[in-house]
Amino acid sequence: MLGRSIDTVDVPLEAAREQMIAVGRHPDFADGAMRGRRFIAEGANARLTNDGASVIGRTARTYETWADDQRAAFD
């Protein structure tokens, strides 16, 4: 889509927690954020609903459509 690849890096949970604390987040906040990341990584939120459409009043777009519409921001 963009004509180039975009690399991503999976930051280990402990490293992410340490970074959050290093920039001033409370350890309890960092622990909660890591629970959230673990929840997502384990697929616990992998389900589709119509919630988005009911909130925005229209069918949700795909990520591909959104990225195509935002192409200029990535150039």
mmCIF file with all atom_site columns, N, CA, C and O in Angstrom, residues 52-53 56 58-70:
data_model
loop_
_atom_site.group_PDB
_atom_site.id
_atom_site.type_symbol
_atom_site.label_atom_id
_atom_site.label_alt_id
_atom_site.label_comp_id
_atom_site.label_asym_id
_atom_site.label_entity_id
_atom_site.label_seq_id
_atom_site.pdbx_PDB_ins_code
_atom_site.Cartn_x
_atom_site.Cartn_y
_atom_site.Cartn_z
_atom_site.occupancy
_atom_site.B_iso_or_equiv
_atom_site.pdbx_formal_charge
_atom_site.auth_seq_id
_atom_site.auth_comp_id
_atom_site.auth_asym_id
_atom_site.auth_atom_id
_atom_site.pdbx_PDB_model_num
ATOM 1  N N  . GLY A 1 52 ? -18.638 -0.292 17.498 1.00 0.00 ? 52 GLY A N  1
ATOM 2  C CA . GLY A 1 52 ? -18.075 0.871  16.802 1.00 0.00 ? 52 GLY A CA 1
ATOM 3  C C  . GLY A 1 52 ? -19.096 1.529  15.900 1.00 0.00 ? 52 GLY A C  1
ATOM 4  O O  . GLY A 1 52 ? -19.254 2.757  15.905 1.00 0.00 ? 52 GLY A O  1
ATOM 5  N N  . ALA A 1 53 ? -19.783 0.724  15.109 1.00 0.00 ? 53 ALA A N  1
ATOM 6  C CA . ALA A 1 53 ? -20.795 1.263  14.196 1.00 0.00 ? 53 ALA A CA 1
ATOM 7  C C  . ALA A 1 53 ? -21.918 1.952  14.954 1.00 0.00 ? 53 ALA A C  1
ATOM 8  O O  . ALA A 1 53 ? -22.418 2.999  14.525 1.00 0.00 ? 53 ALA A O  1
ATOM 9  N N  . ILE A 1 56 ? -20.398 5.425  16.120 1.00 0.00 ? 56 ILE A N  1
ATOM 10 C CA . ILE A 1 56 ? -20.126 6.444  15.097 1.00 0.00 ? 56 ILE A CA 1
ATOM 11 C C  . ILE A 1 56 ? -21.257 6.617  14.093 1.00 0.00 ? 56 ILE A C  1
ATOM 12 O O  . ILE A 1 56 ? -21.229 7.516  13.261 1.00 0.00 ? 56 ILE A O  1
ATOM 13 N N  . ARG A 1 58 ? -22.242 4.652  11.621 1.00 0.00 ? 58 ARG A N  1
ATOM 14 C CA . ARG A 1 58 ? -22.018 4.106  10.276 1.00 0.00 ? 58 ARG A CA 1
ATOM 15 C C  . ARG A 1 58 ? -21.168 2.858  10.395 1.00 0.00 ? 58 ARG A C  1
ATOM 16 O O  . ARG A 1 58 ? -20.585 2.595  11.450 1.00 0.00 ? 58 ARG A O  1
ATOM 17 N N  . THR A 1 59 ? -21.079 2.114  9.329  1.00 0.00 ? 59 THR A N  1
ATOM 18 C CA . THR A 1 59 ? -20.235 0.927  9.317  1.00 0.00 ? 59 THR A CA 1
ATOM 19 C C  . THR A 1 59 ? -18.768 1.342  9.430  1.00 0.00 ? 59 THR A C  1
ATOM 20 O O  . THR A 1 59 ? -18.345 2.311  8.803  1.00 0.00 ? 59 THR A O  1
ATOM 21 N N  . ALA A 1 60 ? -18.037 0.618  10.224 1.00 0.00 ? 60 ALA A N  1
ATOM 22 C CA . ALA A 1 60 ? -16.617 0.917  10.389 1.00 0.00 ? 60 ALA A CA 1
ATOM 23 C C  . ALA A 1 60 ? -15.850 0.610  9.104  1.00 0.00 ? 60 ALA A C  1
ATOM 24 O O  . ALA A 1 60 ? -16.217 -0.286 8.349  1.00 0.00 ? 60 ALA A O  1
ATOM 25 N N  . ARG A 1 61 ? -14.794 1.380  8.865  1.00 0.00 ? 61 ARG A N  1
ATOM 26 C CA . ARG A 1 61 ? -13.921 1.135  7.720  1.00 0.00 ? 61 ARG A CA 1
ATOM 27 C C  . ARG A 1 61 ? -12.868 0.110  8.101  1.00 0.00 ? 61 ARG A C  1
ATOM 28 O O  . ARG A 1 61 ? -12.564 -0.073 9.283  1.00 0.00 ? 61 ARG A O  1
ATOM 29 N N  . THR A 1 62 ? -12.268 -0.515 7.120  1.00 0.00 ? 62 THR A N  1
ATOM 30 C CA . THR A 1 62 ? -11.158 -1.428 7.386  1.00 0.00 ? 62 THR A CA 1
ATOM 31 C C  . THR A 1 62 ? -9.901  -0.609 7.657  1.00 0.00 ? 62 THR A C  1
ATOM 32 O O  . THR A 1 62 ? -9.813  0.576  7.288  1.00 0.00 ? 62 THR A O  1
ATOM 33 N N  . TYR A 1 63 ? -8.926  -1.243 8.261  1.00 0.00 ? 63 TYR A N  1
ATOM 34 C CA . TYR A 1 63 ? -7.641  -0.579 8.475  1.00 0.00 ? 63 TYR A CA 1
ATOM 35 C C  . TYR A 1 63 ? -7.020  -0.198 7.130  1.00 0.00 ? 63 TYR A C  1
ATOM 36 O O  . TYR A 1 63 ? -6.458  0.884  6.980  1.00 0.00 ? 63 TYR A O  1
ATOM 37 N N  . GLU A 1 64 ? -7.159  -1.074 6.159  1.00 0.00 ? 64 GLU A N  1
ATOM 38 C CA . GLU A 1 64 ? -6.603  -0.801 4.831  1.00 0.00 ? 64 GLU A CA 1
ATOM 39 C C  . GLU A 1 64 ? -7.205  0.475  4.236  1.00 0.00 ? 64 GLU A C  1
ATOM 40 O O  . GLU A 1 64 ? -6.492  1.326  3.695  1.00 0.00 ? 64 GLU A O  1
ATOM 41 N N  . THR A 1 65 ? -8.517  0.635  4.356  1.00 0.00 ? 65 THR A N  1
ATOM 42 C CA . THR A 1 65 ? -9.172  1.842  3.846  1.00 0.00 ? 65 THR A CA 1
ATOM 43 C C  . THR A 1 65 ? -8.682  3.073  4.592  1.00 0.00 ? 65 THR A C  1
ATOM 44 O O  . THR A 1 65 ? -8.365  4.098  3.996  1.00 0.00 ? 65 THR A O  1
ATOM 45 N N  . TRP A 1 66 ? -8.596  2.979  5.907  1.00 0.00 ? 66 TRP A N  1
ATOM 46 C CA . TRP A 1 66 ? -8.103  4.098  6.701  1.00 0.00 ? 66 TRP A CA 1
ATOM 47 C C  . TRP A 1 66 ? -6.684  4.466  6.284  1.00 0.00 ? 66 TRP A C  1
ATOM 48 O O  . TRP A 1 66 ? -6.382  5.641  6.062  1.00 0.00 ? 66 TRP A O  1
ATOM 49 N N  . ALA A 1 67 ? -5.800  3.476  6.165  1.00 0.00 ? 67 ALA A N  1
ATOM 50 C CA . ALA A 1 67 ? -4.408  3.737  5.799  1.00 0.00 ? 67 ALA A CA 1
ATOM 51 C C  . ALA A 1 67 ? -4.319  4.372  4.421  1.00 0.00 ? 67 ALA A C  1
ATOM 52 O O  . ALA A 1 67 ? -3.526  5.295  4.194  1.00 0.00 ? 67 ALA A O  1
ATOM 53 N N  . ASP A 1 68 ? -5.126  3.898  3.483  1.00 0.00 ? 68 ASP A N  1
ATOM 54 C CA . ASP A 1 68 ? -5.131  4.475  2.144  1.00 0.00 ? 68 ASP A CA 1
ATOM 55 C C  . ASP A 1 68 ? -5.568  5.943  2.202  1.00 0.00 ? 68 ASP A C  1
ATOM 56 O O  . ASP A 1 68 ? -4.980  6.802  1.546  1.00 0.00 ? 68 ASP A O  1
ATOM 57 N N  . ASP A 1 69 ? -6.593  6.229  2.994  1.00 0.00 ? 69 ASP A N  1
ATOM 58 C CA . ASP A 1 69 ? -7.062  7.607  3.143  1.00 0.00 ? 69 ASP A CA 1
ATOM 59 C C  . ASP A 1 69 ? -6.011  8.509  3.811  1.00 0.00 ? 69 ASP A C  1
ATOM 60 O O  . ASP A 1 69 ? -6.016  9.720  3.592  1.00 0.00 ? 69 ASP A O  1
ATOM 61 N N  . GLN A 1 70 ? -5.153  7.914  4.614  1.00 0.00 ? 70 GLN A N  1
ATOM 62 C CA . GLN A 1 70 ? -4.137  8.685  5.353  1.00 0.00 ? 70 GLN A CA 1
ATOM 63 C C  . GLN A 1 70 ? -2.756  8.612  4.712  1.00 0.00 ? 70 GLN A C  1
ATOM 64 O O  . GLN A 1 70 ? -1.766  9.022  5.309  1.00 0.00 ? 70 GLN A O  1
#
